[in-house]
Amino acid sequence: MNGASRPDRLELERWLVEAVNGSLEDSEARRRLDALLASDPACAAEKRFLEALRATLKTLEAPSPGDFGWRRLRRELEAPPRRKPWRVAALAASLLLAVQAGLWLGSRGAGDALVPLAEAPQGAAVLQVTFRPDATEAEIRAALNAVGGRLVGGPGALGVYRIALDDERAVEQAIARLRGYDFVEHVGRE
Amino acid sequence: MTANADAAALLARIARGDRAAMERFYRAFEARVYRFALSRLNQPFDAADVLHEVMLEVWRNAGRFAGRSRVTTWLFGIAHHKVVDRQRRRGLAAVTVDDDPEELDMPSNRVEDDQETLLAAAQDAARVRDCLARLSPEHREILHLAFYEDLPYRDIARIVDCPEGTVKSRVHHAKRALARCLARAGVTS
């Protein structure tokens, strides 16, 4: 096999990768690659490595949301269309689409007085969270889902929401995670 | 009818507001979209959120699928942009760790060129998983598309929205980074 038949390294690698994953359609490239594999031990070894890597990658487990994810999506498809950003009182109801009971529809008292319809469960840790005014319902719901939180109060006049966490041990992790979202203005333990 | 034609037919029904078609589409592709998002984000909760956002996008914009590419190419393209947007919102700039052309011509005397060690390591699921986690998001993503989704470079380029030459370079560097990690794991174990 002379040098003129050998492609540059990146092109050869493309032939190898596509041959291994079954997507190499260029018959001329296939012919040249087969010739190289028969004559070049390093090339043949590389192919074996890629085949092993591919086989192993396909065995790595990563359970997907499955039915839970479909129910979450279906609820959103069935929800009435949103017209306004999150400060509308109906947002509290739509957030229940992804959290458990603990809905508070808001009855604003003086200042930041909260009038919850359901208190946080006994033993639950409660966080106080404020969101940016342009935060969307989907973003807020995603944040609550991410930390396993339940909406149990808010917003008051200052826009503070109360989020209950059933697992006391996960509080610090939840705070750190919520602070990582750029649409979260403040989060702290009540 | 091929799988792609089936999927395209579902999209046409979804564009008309057919929720049963949306459910079929979701169940057909949710695992793959989730795994693709996970390959880059390496965070299950975030990957689940991206899956949700992608499927919402499908529901809202199924009518925009024009059939110029495979359905999966279109779908993964949406997922790629959702992931990138998420990372940008969090201030995680995409760091491209590619493109050192001179490295391509360096002599082969490195530990990752011990082919027997590499082959054994590539067959060790725990090592492969660990080394994948150490790669950059872009490298994990490209290896996932090449070796889990089995896509040609042409389709990968469309999904990650870059030239084929960049895909070639990125696959090369991703493979090298993974091989280095696997080889080190093999030597120290």
XYZ file of C-alpha atoms in Angstrom:
379
model
C 0.000 0.000 0.000
C 1.648 3.226 -1.069
C 1.360 6.589 0.690
C -0.947 7.963 -1.971
C -3.668 5.483 -0.885
C -3.526 6.483 2.759
C -5.810 9.365 3.769
C -4.768 11.978 6.316
C -5.082 10.885 9.925
C -8.419 12.563 10.657
C -10.039 11.206 7.517
C -8.759 7.706 8.272
C -10.163 8.038 11.756
C -13.527 9.039 10.278
C -13.499 5.937 8.090
C -12.698 3.803 11.129
C -15.374 5.362 13.325
C -18.032 5.118 10.614
C -17.016 1.559 9.739
C -17.307 0.580 13.390
C -20.687 2.270 13.862
C -22.017 1.001 10.547
C -22.537 4.378 8.883
C -19.702 4.280 6.319
C -21.492 4.412 2.972
C -18.618 5.405 0.681
C -17.699 2.142 -1.028
C -14.331 3.445 -2.226
C -13.457 4.526 1.303
C -14.561 1.114 2.544
C -12.351 -0.649 0.013
C -9.324 1.449 0.929
C -9.954 1.014 4.620
C -10.216 -2.762 4.301
C -6.878 -2.782 2.519
C -5.297 -0.729 5.283
C -6.753 -2.934 8.004
C -5.256 -5.983 6.306
C -1.788 -4.445 6.058
C -1.440 -2.147 9.070
C -1.529 -3.759 12.544
C -1.865 -0.380 14.291
C -4.918 0.441 12.206
C -6.439 -2.949 12.968
C -5.741 -2.464 16.692
C -7.398 0.936 16.604
C -10.500 -0.606 15.054
C -10.613 -3.248 17.783
C -10.354 -0.520 20.419
C -13.209 1.451 18.867
C -15.363 -1.673 18.590
C -14.754 -2.477 22.255
C -15.497 1.103 23.272
C -18.743 1.143 21.301
C -19.853 -2.196 22.748
C -19.162 -0.993 26.276
C -20.879 2.361 25.766
C -24.023 0.579 24.709
C -24.101 -1.387 27.961
C -23.911 1.650 30.251
C -27.247 2.042 31.976
C -29.004 5.379 32.236
C -32.656 4.942 33.278
C -34.774 7.631 31.643
C -37.863 9.312 33.163
C -40.153 7.031 31.155
C -43.780 7.103 32.265
C -43.153 9.770 34.888
C -41.772 12.050 32.208
C -44.783 11.445 29.980
C -47.211 12.289 32.791
C -45.277 15.479 33.457
C -45.442 16.396 29.776
C -49.087 15.451 29.438
C -50.049 17.694 32.345
C -48.357 20.594 30.627
C -50.021 19.819 27.313
C -53.408 19.739 29.019
C -52.856 22.912 31.053
C -54.510 26.073 29.772
C -52.172 28.305 27.781
C -50.138 30.741 29.851
C -50.567 34.351 28.966
C -48.720 36.135 31.737
C -45.523 35.674 33.670
C -45.266 34.001 37.033
C -46.691 36.676 39.263
C -50.211 35.862 38.200
C -51.985 33.999 41.017
C -52.861 31.099 38.679
C -49.160 30.235 38.497
C -49.415 28.757 41.997
C -52.057 26.318 40.719
C -50.072 25.307 37.652
C -46.974 24.631 39.743
C -48.928 21.810 41.350
C -48.601 19.989 38.055
C -45.199 18.799 39.200
C -45.363 19.035 43.016
C -47.527 17.302 45.585
C -50.418 18.778 47.554
C -49.548 21.847 49.541
C -51.010 24.392 47.181
C -51.460 27.904 48.428
C -53.326 30.248 46.174
C -52.343 33.336 48.011
C -54.296 35.691 50.144
C -52.201 38.722 50.552
C -52.213 40.264 53.947
C -50.441 43.358 55.162
C -46.775 43.509 54.249
C -45.474 40.041 53.663
C -48.015 38.192 55.793
C -48.715 34.779 54.341
C -52.028 33.024 54.699
C -51.283 29.427 53.823
C -54.063 26.960 53.217
C -51.725 24.073 54.018
C -48.778 24.211 56.379
C -45.506 22.457 55.674
C -45.542 18.866 56.965
C -44.171 18.373 60.449
C -40.440 17.831 60.373
C -40.021 19.234 56.884
C -37.369 21.850 56.278
C -38.678 25.050 54.705
C -36.785 27.337 52.392
C -37.682 30.876 51.426
C -37.094 31.537 47.746
C -37.577 34.533 45.511
C -37.465 34.321 41.750
C -36.633 36.902 39.111
C -39.702 38.682 37.772
C -39.140 37.200 34.314
C -38.761 33.632 35.568
C -41.157 31.357 33.737
C -43.442 28.751 35.166
C -41.443 26.009 33.478
C -38.232 27.248 35.045
C -39.714 27.440 38.531
C -41.259 24.005 38.200
C -37.980 22.581 36.962
C -36.188 24.060 39.960
C -38.708 22.571 42.380
C -38.487 19.200 40.676
C -34.716 19.300 40.785
C -34.635 19.636 44.568
C -37.744 17.570 45.336
C -39.426 20.613 46.865
C -43.101 21.352 47.478
C -44.694 24.752 47.283
C -46.350 25.402 50.665
C -46.678 29.173 50.699
C -46.235 32.426 48.812
C -45.882 34.717 47.179
C -46.294 37.499 49.655
C -45.989 41.168 48.825
C -42.204 40.766 48.595
C -42.536 37.776 46.280
C -41.201 35.240 48.770
C -42.198 31.601 48.245
C -41.994 28.903 50.887
C -40.648 25.572 49.674
C -40.836 22.480 51.897
C -38.279 19.715 51.660
C -39.174 16.367 53.152
C -35.572 15.308 53.528
C -33.852 17.460 56.138
C -30.520 16.017 55.074
C -30.881 17.392 51.566
C -31.345 21.029 52.601
C -27.829 22.290 51.960
C -27.674 20.489 48.640
C -31.046 21.975 47.674
C -29.935 25.486 48.612
C -26.763 25.117 46.564
C -28.685 23.760 43.638
C -31.305 26.510 43.695
C -28.600 29.166 43.893
C -27.172 27.736 40.693
C -30.215 28.869 38.707
C -29.872 32.387 37.359
C -33.617 33.001 37.723
C -33.411 32.471 41.506
C -32.766 35.763 43.275
C -32.543 34.532 46.836
C -32.781 31.262 48.742
C -32.348 30.681 52.422
C -33.571 28.547 55.206
C -36.611 29.748 57.066
C -42.344 1.979 6.238
C -38.964 2.821 7.743
C -38.512 3.992 11.313
C -37.725 7.468 10.025
C -40.849 7.553 7.880
C -42.915 6.405 10.882
C -41.446 9.185 12.990
C -42.073 11.767 10.280
C -45.690 10.621 10.036
C -46.056 11.047 13.793
C -44.681 14.577 13.537
C -47.247 15.403 10.876
C -50.007 14.218 13.230
C -48.494 16.074 16.174
C -48.497 19.248 14.078
C -52.271 18.827 13.860
C -52.553 18.623 17.643
C -52.779 14.837 17.932
C -51.871 14.042 21.555
C -51.919 10.290 20.997
C -49.254 10.773 18.341
C -47.294 12.946 20.768
C -47.361 10.164 23.349
C -46.174 7.624 20.809
C -43.407 9.967 19.739
C -42.418 10.622 23.338
C -42.235 6.934 24.205
C -40.322 6.166 21.018
C -37.615 8.749 21.608
C -37.536 9.768 25.278
C -34.802 7.356 26.309
C -32.527 8.413 23.466
C -33.075 12.125 23.981
C -32.531 11.713 27.718
C -29.310 9.786 27.217
C -28.084 12.355 24.723
C -28.752 15.217 27.135
C -27.162 13.218 29.948
C -24.065 12.584 27.846
C -23.360 16.286 27.814
C -24.789 17.455 31.127
C -23.843 14.436 33.254
C -26.699 15.417 35.624
C -29.848 13.257 35.629
C -32.214 15.981 36.851
C -30.966 18.448 34.277
C -31.142 15.844 31.542
C -34.752 15.112 32.516
C -35.568 18.809 32.282
C -33.966 19.058 28.876
C -35.963 16.029 27.735
C -39.127 17.786 28.892
C -38.173 21.011 27.095
C -37.316 19.149 23.903
C -40.628 17.315 23.851
C -42.499 20.556 24.473
C -40.639 22.043 21.537
C -41.665 19.060 19.420
C -45.302 19.589 20.424
C -45.178 23.272 19.549
C -43.070 23.095 16.397
C -43.627 19.672 14.834
C -44.910 21.472 11.755
C -41.471 22.953 11.197
C -39.908 19.581 10.450
C -39.431 19.822 6.703
C -38.052 16.350 6.045
C -34.678 17.634 4.861
C -32.946 15.528 7.515
C -33.746 12.436 9.502
C -36.153 12.974 12.379
C -33.476 11.978 14.883
C -31.051 14.526 13.458
C -33.679 17.237 13.849
C -34.595 16.030 17.339
C -31.036 15.809 18.624
C -30.333 19.219 17.115
C -33.101 20.659 19.273
C -31.711 18.819 22.293
C -28.193 20.066 21.627
C -29.342 23.680 21.589
C -31.440 23.225 24.728
C -28.398 21.825 26.527
C -26.123 24.608 25.304
C -28.690 27.257 26.302
C -28.980 25.731 29.755
C -25.248 25.735 30.235
C -24.980 29.317 28.994
C -27.710 30.481 31.380
C -25.663 29.063 34.200
C -22.566 30.797 33.011
C -20.933 27.554 31.945
C -19.293 28.652 28.734
C -18.657 25.880 26.230
C -14.946 25.254 26.319
C -13.713 23.789 23.117
C -10.657 21.776 23.935
C -9.842 20.832 20.377
C -7.675 21.896 17.566
C -4.030 21.378 18.238
C -2.995 20.272 14.742
C 0.604 19.695 15.755
C -0.488 17.076 18.250
C -1.664 14.931 15.382
C 1.906 14.357 14.259
C 3.531 13.634 17.612
C 5.398 10.328 17.867
C 3.591 7.408 19.385
C 5.334 6.563 22.626
C 2.651 7.307 25.160
C 1.009 4.961 27.605
C -2.283 5.237 25.740
C -0.653 3.533 22.770
C -0.311 0.228 24.667
C -3.089 -1.389 22.681
C -3.615 -4.409 24.901
C -4.050 -2.249 27.981
C -6.377 0.049 26.097
C -8.470 -2.772 24.721
C -8.934 -4.309 28.162
C -9.812 -0.941 29.655
C -12.324 -0.230 26.880
C -14.111 -3.441 27.828
C -14.371 -2.403 31.482
C -17.710 -0.614 31.893
C -16.816 0.957 35.229
C -13.607 2.420 33.859
C -15.284 3.686 30.714
C -18.041 5.336 32.738
C -15.534 6.934 35.081
C -13.370 8.226 32.241
C -16.364 9.560 30.326
C -17.341 11.566 33.384
C -13.905 13.207 33.316
C -14.237 14.396 29.716
C -15.522 17.805 28.710
C -19.246 17.977 27.887
C -18.447 18.497 24.208
C -16.249 15.406 24.107
C -18.824 13.243 25.881
C -21.481 14.481 23.517
C -19.495 13.721 20.378
C -18.542 10.221 21.538
C -22.175 9.544 22.405
C -23.333 10.545 18.933
C -20.609 8.537 17.221
C -20.680 5.361 19.289
C -24.065 5.182 20.977
C -26.242 6.744 18.308
C -23.963 5.380 15.553
C -24.188 8.495 13.432
C -21.999 9.489 10.502
C -19.940 12.644 10.909
C -22.227 14.421 8.446
C -25.216 14.018 10.789
C -23.167 14.804 13.889
C -22.109 18.081 12.273
C -25.750 19.027 11.745
C -26.714 18.180 15.290
C -23.910 20.080 17.007
C -24.077 22.812 14.389
C -20.450 22.864 13.311
C -18.461 21.954 10.177
C -17.517 18.340 9.531
C -13.883 19.291 9.925
C -14.628 20.353 13.498
C -16.375 17.050 14.131
C -13.297 15.189 12.866
C -11.042 17.160 15.170
C -13.382 16.892 18.133
C -13.807 13.122 17.780
C -10.048 12.777 17.535
C -9.412 14.762 20.689
C -12.272 13.131 22.567
C -10.979 9.693 21.689
C -7.448 10.651 22.695
C -8.599 12.092 26.022
C -10.644 8.985 26.758
C -7.791 6.683 25.759
C -5.366 8.556 28.017
C -7.725 8.194 30.943
C -8.373 4.510 30.249
C -4.681 3.796 29.875
C -3.869 5.550 33.165
C -6.631 3.629 34.903
C -5.206 0.417 33.523
C -1.667 1.214 34.633
C -2.608 2.227 38.174
C -5.148 -0.513 38.852
